[in-house]
């Protein structure tokens, strides 16, 4: 579904990620793990159209979307939830969600699904997004992305700033979305959480893919275990 | 006293519309349009010329509104394009300089070609008595139109999908892109809207007092001050500040005198900016 | 700061490298050369009283431009009250000398200090409240407008719209066109010397540091607020001094002598020509503009249109100013390092 080939991107002339390639097939959940500064955010921003690529190609659903700006990418069915979430703080939960469906009118079925998934959002329906807790904002960010009925949901470190139990709940929700057949690509520092729901994964180190494989392969790899799972 | 306050409200409403156009553009794009007053003046002039060509007042006014919108669009498509390529303070500064240049170009041409022209829409009708004060029909109609405009703006931004989309770009530009909104398209629409608002200012103001071609810069500066006091980027702030400053100006004028009251207005604005840089209703960044 | 290695003796001003020579003789030499050139002007136009008046005004504007350049170019404070500060000097000198009987020189000094204090105060307020560029611009604009209206309104004192004749200085050499010209030229030299010395001192280093990257400057121990206020004090003093001297030399002041539209706007255009941040830019810009304005006088109001178009072109394509760009082109002779391209501001 998503094919990233030889992508390099960075800021002010110097590349943070170099020649990165990976793919995500329909129905899969793929994780990209790596420590802080490995380049996960830069990679995702480049793929999703928020950052220009210095080289490489991105193909989504058979279409070349290299260099396409973010607002067009989401209309093709790729919804991105960045680590900073970028919600609309002075708008209510309802307004944020409704905007998620832009330019279409919000689909009531989708809205129902989102509210079922995140009942808290229903409780806070008319509350301003800026006044909510971190966990609630994360739910809203994901919910807003879902309102566009994406084929692929891309999340960059969804557990940023969340307490452990809230983070687990977030991944539980992602798990349910996965069951419903949504294709998910997630970048994560908290590897155990991502491992639990992913089919495959890539390890990003210093801007390049170091390892790749299924989740079980990665989970048993000694380098992954020592570096990311804290197992000697 | 009541008369001054009512006059102040009439004035304040116009200040508000004046500021609304400026604040919209700043709130959305971080751009200050110093040629705003010129857009108003040109729209007024076109209305005048259209009336002189034989068209009745209302269609001529519509032509003026369209002129304003078109001018806003032209600005977006031409001199603002390089401005959008910068960010933050560099963007504001460049927008100041380039729109200042544009303002000179327009003023220079207007003063050369139509040096003594001014739009003056006389509204016939006996003065209305409001709260015991005789208000000229022109003031009443102007205020009425302005209130309708405020209502339309409110409805637009609160209840329409487009309005919400525009607000989203103001609140979080990246977030808006993530939901499929193109900030550049929104910016273009806002610029057209601000041009139309500028035209409305010229047309309604001319119902109260003549708006001549030299008024461009005074309008811009006034608008700028009201905008800053109200809070850059806040439309309700623009109208609130407009009313407050309009009333202060009017009351001070009747009791003290024009020059001094203008200074009081300016100083009041300065004090607000210093005490609360975000403005009355501004959002702290 | 920006990670680029800076060649010794150079610095980044607004993203453009300028060479700040440590050599004092070079500084004085250049200023003297420029002064010598300008000193020749009366030879050409000395017989025309009108033309000399224009030349004197041009030099006054050169001082204004140097002052504004110091405040804005060196420390990034957008002071939109150049005319008003000069007006404090001008009206202050005139009123103190004529109405209060203060001796001429003392009146000039007092009003210069007054202008410095006002400018310093505006800067201090902006700094204390951490007001950004636009707010500083608006506050100073408000001051400029208030000053203009104050002068217009207090007509018994200031002559209002019509202005006042300045009797102080009449009958002295100041009113003779040629002598007055040289006095003004002396002021230009003074302003350049002051600015030039500042740039080469520790203060100048601090200015450049905070202009390039405020955060890095703070971390390097530069008290950004203090240096901003210093720049405002010195720059405003220049403005007040020039404004006061002009009042004495021209013999008459009115609101339009120091109005926003007449002064500030023109100063900005001059700096567009001559370059912001360089030492001689303002003077060159003033000279070019004055000549251009005189040549185009037939066009009347259309001049405004021309200047507007020029501002747009200049600030769009030639960021450093016409003169520095041309100089850069000239300097690109074989063997010398290429002048850095005026690129977009980062971030």
mmCIF file with all atom_site columns, N, CA, C and O in Angstrom, chain C residues 16-38:
data_model
loop_
_atom_site.group_PDB
_atom_site.id
_atom_site.type_symbol
_atom_site.label_atom_id
_atom_site.label_alt_id
_atom_site.label_comp_id
_atom_site.label_asym_id
_atom_site.label_entity_id
_atom_site.label_seq_id
_atom_site.pdbx_PDB_ins_code
_atom_site.Cartn_x
_atom_site.Cartn_y
_atom_site.Cartn_z
_atom_site.occupancy
_atom_site.B_iso_or_equiv
_atom_site.pdbx_formal_charge
_atom_site.auth_seq_id
_atom_site.auth_comp_id
_atom_site.auth_asym_id
_atom_site.auth_atom_id
_atom_site.pdbx_PDB_model_num
ATOM 1  N N  . UNK C 1 16 ? 24.110 38.675 6.096  1.00 0.00 ? 16 UNK C N  1
ATOM 2  C CA . UNK C 1 16 ? 25.055 39.072 5.045  1.00 0.00 ? 16 UNK C CA 1
ATOM 3  C C  . UNK C 1 16 ? 26.385 39.399 5.686  1.00 0.00 ? 16 UNK C C  1
ATOM 4  O O  . UNK C 1 16 ? 26.443 40.131 6.653  1.00 0.00 ? 16 UNK C O  1
ATOM 5  N N  . UNK C 1 17 ? 27.421 38.890 5.146  1.00 0.00 ? 17 UNK C N  1
ATOM 6  C CA . UNK C 1 17 ? 28.730 39.178 5.746  1.00 0.00 ? 17 UNK C CA 1
ATOM 7  C C  . UNK C 1 17 ? 29.158 40.597 5.456  1.00 0.00 ? 17 UNK C C  1
ATOM 8  O O  . UNK C 1 17 ? 29.063 41.073 4.335  1.00 0.00 ? 17 UNK C O  1
ATOM 9  N N  . UNK C 1 18 ? 29.566 41.266 6.482  1.00 0.00 ? 18 UNK C N  1
ATOM 10 C CA . UNK C 1 18 ? 30.158 42.584 6.246  1.00 0.00 ? 18 UNK C CA 1
ATOM 11 C C  . UNK C 1 18 ? 31.525 42.588 6.884  1.00 0.00 ? 18 UNK C C  1
ATOM 12 O O  . UNK C 1 18 ? 31.735 41.992 7.929  1.00 0.00 ? 18 UNK C O  1
ATOM 13 N N  . UNK C 1 19 ? 32.405 43.230 6.228  1.00 0.00 ? 19 UNK C N  1
ATOM 14 C CA . UNK C 1 19 ? 33.753 43.244 6.772  1.00 0.00 ? 19 UNK C CA 1
ATOM 15 C C  . UNK C 1 19 ? 33.875 44.423 7.704  1.00 0.00 ? 19 UNK C C  1
ATOM 16 O O  . UNK C 1 19 ? 33.659 45.561 7.310  1.00 0.00 ? 19 UNK C O  1
ATOM 17 N N  . UNK C 1 20 ? 34.155 44.174 8.959  1.00 0.00 ? 20 UNK C N  1
ATOM 18 C CA . UNK C 1 20 ? 34.351 45.277 9.897  1.00 0.00 ? 20 UNK C CA 1
ATOM 19 C C  . UNK C 1 20 ? 35.828 45.370 10.189 1.00 0.00 ? 20 UNK C C  1
ATOM 20 O O  . UNK C 1 20 ? 36.370 44.605 10.967 1.00 0.00 ? 20 UNK C O  1
ATOM 21 N N  . UNK C 1 21 ? 36.430 46.284 9.559  1.00 0.00 ? 21 UNK C N  1
ATOM 22 C CA . UNK C 1 21 ? 37.882 46.392 9.706  1.00 0.00 ? 21 UNK C CA 1
ATOM 23 C C  . UNK C 1 21 ? 38.221 46.917 11.088 1.00 0.00 ? 21 UNK C C  1
ATOM 24 O O  . UNK C 1 21 ? 37.518 47.738 11.660 1.00 0.00 ? 21 UNK C O  1
ATOM 25 N N  . UNK C 1 22 ? 39.308 46.420 11.643 1.00 0.00 ? 22 UNK C N  1
ATOM 26 C CA . UNK C 1 22 ? 39.705 46.899 12.959 1.00 0.00 ? 22 UNK C CA 1
ATOM 27 C C  . UNK C 1 22 ? 40.572 48.139 12.831 1.00 0.00 ? 22 UNK C C  1
ATOM 28 O O  . UNK C 1 22 ? 41.065 48.662 13.803 1.00 0.00 ? 22 UNK C O  1
ATOM 29 N N  . UNK C 1 23 ? 40.729 48.572 11.614 1.00 0.00 ? 23 UNK C N  1
ATOM 30 C CA . UNK C 1 23 ? 41.702 49.638 11.431 1.00 0.00 ? 23 UNK C CA 1
ATOM 31 C C  . UNK C 1 23 ? 41.051 51.008 11.558 1.00 0.00 ? 23 UNK C C  1
ATOM 32 O O  . UNK C 1 23 ? 40.149 51.364 10.799 1.00 0.00 ? 23 UNK C O  1
ATOM 33 N N  . UNK C 1 24 ? 41.486 51.767 12.541 1.00 0.00 ? 24 UNK C N  1
ATOM 34 C CA . UNK C 1 24 ? 40.937 53.100 12.750 1.00 0.00 ? 24 UNK C CA 1
ATOM 35 C C  . UNK C 1 24 ? 41.319 54.082 11.637 1.00 0.00 ? 24 UNK C C  1
ATOM 36 O O  . UNK C 1 24 ? 40.469 54.828 11.169 1.00 0.00 ? 24 UNK C O  1
ATOM 37 N N  . UNK C 1 25 ? 42.553 54.095 11.239 1.00 0.00 ? 25 UNK C N  1
ATOM 38 C CA . UNK C 1 25 ? 42.917 55.016 10.158 1.00 0.00 ? 25 UNK C CA 1
ATOM 39 C C  . UNK C 1 25 ? 42.047 54.783 8.928  1.00 0.00 ? 25 UNK C C  1
ATOM 40 O O  . UNK C 1 25 ? 41.636 55.729 8.263  1.00 0.00 ? 25 UNK C O  1
ATOM 41 N N  . UNK C 1 26 ? 41.712 53.510 8.671  1.00 0.00 ? 26 UNK C N  1
ATOM 42 C CA . UNK C 1 26 ? 40.878 53.212 7.505  1.00 0.00 ? 26 UNK C CA 1
ATOM 43 C C  . UNK C 1 26 ? 39.504 53.850 7.670  1.00 0.00 ? 26 UNK C C  1
ATOM 44 O O  . UNK C 1 26 ? 38.952 54.414 6.733  1.00 0.00 ? 26 UNK C O  1
ATOM 45 N N  . UNK C 1 27 ? 38.975 53.737 8.882  1.00 0.00 ? 27 UNK C N  1
ATOM 46 C CA . UNK C 1 27 ? 37.662 54.315 9.159  1.00 0.00 ? 27 UNK C CA 1
ATOM 47 C C  . UNK C 1 27 ? 37.691 55.814 8.933  1.00 0.00 ? 27 UNK C C  1
ATOM 48 O O  . UNK C 1 27 ? 36.888 56.356 8.162  1.00 0.00 ? 27 UNK C O  1
ATOM 49 N N  . UNK C 1 28 ? 38.655 56.481 9.594  1.00 0.00 ? 28 UNK C N  1
ATOM 50 C CA . UNK C 1 28 ? 38.703 57.935 9.472  1.00 0.00 ? 28 UNK C CA 1
ATOM 51 C C  . UNK C 1 28 ? 38.988 58.353 8.040  1.00 0.00 ? 28 UNK C C  1
ATOM 52 O O  . UNK C 1 28 ? 38.481 59.357 7.556  1.00 0.00 ? 28 UNK C O  1
ATOM 53 N N  . UNK C 1 29 ? 39.827 57.554 7.399  1.00 0.00 ? 29 UNK C N  1
ATOM 54 C CA . UNK C 1 29 ? 40.151 57.845 6.008  1.00 0.00 ? 29 UNK C CA 1
ATOM 55 C C  . UNK C 1 29 ? 38.912 57.819 5.136  1.00 0.00 ? 29 UNK C C  1
ATOM 56 O O  . UNK C 1 29 ? 38.668 58.747 4.346  1.00 0.00 ? 29 UNK C O  1
ATOM 57 N N  . UNK C 1 30 ? 38.108 56.758 5.266  1.00 0.00 ? 30 UNK C N  1
ATOM 58 C CA . UNK C 1 30 ? 36.909 56.670 4.429  1.00 0.00 ? 30 UNK C CA 1
ATOM 59 C C  . UNK C 1 30 ? 35.953 57.811 4.715  1.00 0.00 ? 30 UNK C C  1
ATOM 60 O O  . UNK C 1 30 ? 35.364 58.389 3.805  1.00 0.00 ? 30 UNK C O  1
ATOM 61 N N  . UNK C 1 31 ? 35.793 58.103 5.995  1.00 0.00 ? 31 UNK C N  1
ATOM 62 C CA . UNK C 1 31 ? 34.869 59.188 6.341  1.00 0.00 ? 31 UNK C CA 1
ATOM 63 C C  . UNK C 1 31 ? 35.376 60.498 5.772  1.00 0.00 ? 31 UNK C C  1
ATOM 64 O O  . UNK C 1 31 ? 34.613 61.293 5.211  1.00 0.00 ? 31 UNK C O  1
ATOM 65 N N  . UNK C 1 32 ? 36.683 60.722 5.902  1.00 0.00 ? 32 UNK C N  1
ATOM 66 C CA . UNK C 1 32 ? 37.248 61.967 5.383  1.00 0.00 ? 32 UNK C CA 1
ATOM 67 C C  . UNK C 1 32 ? 37.052 62.055 3.875  1.00 0.00 ? 32 UNK C C  1
ATOM 68 O O  . UNK C 1 32 ? 36.700 63.109 3.346  1.00 0.00 ? 32 UNK C O  1
ATOM 69 N N  . UNK C 1 33 ? 37.255 60.927 3.202  1.00 0.00 ? 33 UNK C N  1
ATOM 70 C CA . UNK C 1 33 ? 37.089 60.924 1.747  1.00 0.00 ? 33 UNK C CA 1
ATOM 71 C C  . UNK C 1 33 ? 35.668 61.292 1.376  1.00 0.00 ? 33 UNK C C  1
ATOM 72 O O  . UNK C 1 33 ? 35.410 62.110 0.486  1.00 0.00 ? 33 UNK C O  1
ATOM 73 N N  . UNK C 1 34 ? 34.739 60.664 2.061  1.00 0.00 ? 34 UNK C N  1
ATOM 74 C CA . UNK C 1 34 ? 33.334 60.947 1.779  1.00 0.00 ? 34 UNK C CA 1
ATOM 75 C C  . UNK C 1 34 ? 33.016 62.404 2.058  1.00 0.00 ? 34 UNK C C  1
ATOM 76 O O  . UNK C 1 34 ? 32.319 63.076 1.287  1.00 0.00 ? 34 UNK C O  1
ATOM 77 N N  . UNK C 1 35 ? 33.536 62.914 3.185  1.00 0.00 ? 35 UNK C N  1
ATOM 78 C CA . UNK C 1 35 ? 33.279 64.307 3.545  1.00 0.00 ? 35 UNK C CA 1
ATOM 79 C C  . UNK C 1 35 ? 33.862 65.245 2.492  1.00 0.00 ? 35 UNK C C  1
ATOM 80 O O  . UNK C 1 35 ? 33.243 66.242 2.113  1.00 0.00 ? 35 UNK C O  1
ATOM 81 N N  . UNK C 1 36 ? 35.053 64.879 2.018  1.00 0.00 ? 36 UNK C N  1
ATOM 82 C CA . UNK C 1 36 ? 35.684 65.734 1.007  1.00 0.00 ? 36 UNK C CA 1
ATOM 83 C C  . UNK C 1 36 ? 34.821 65.811 -0.248 1.00 0.00 ? 36 UNK C C  1
ATOM 84 O O  . UNK C 1 36 ? 34.621 66.876 -0.824 1.00 0.00 ? 36 UNK C O  1
ATOM 85 N N  . UNK C 1 37 ? 34.293 64.645 -0.658 1.00 0.00 ? 37 UNK C N  1
ATOM 86 C CA . UNK C 1 37 ? 33.423 64.627 -1.833 1.00 0.00 ? 37 UNK C CA 1
ATOM 87 C C  . UNK C 1 37 ? 32.204 65.514 -1.640 1.00 0.00 ? 37 UNK C C  1
ATOM 88 O O  . UNK C 1 37 ? 31.868 66.342 -2.476 1.00 0.00 ? 37 UNK C O  1
ATOM 89 N N  . UNK C 1 38 ? 31.553 65.317 -0.489 1.00 0.00 ? 38 UNK C N  1
ATOM 90 C CA . UNK C 1 38 ? 30.342 66.091 -0.240 1.00 0.00 ? 38 UNK C CA 1
ATOM 91 C C  . UNK C 1 38 ? 30.656 67.574 -0.070 1.00 0.00 ? 38 UNK C C  1
ATOM 92 O O  . UNK C 1 38 ? 29.811 68.425 -0.322 1.00 0.00 ? 38 UNK C O  1
#
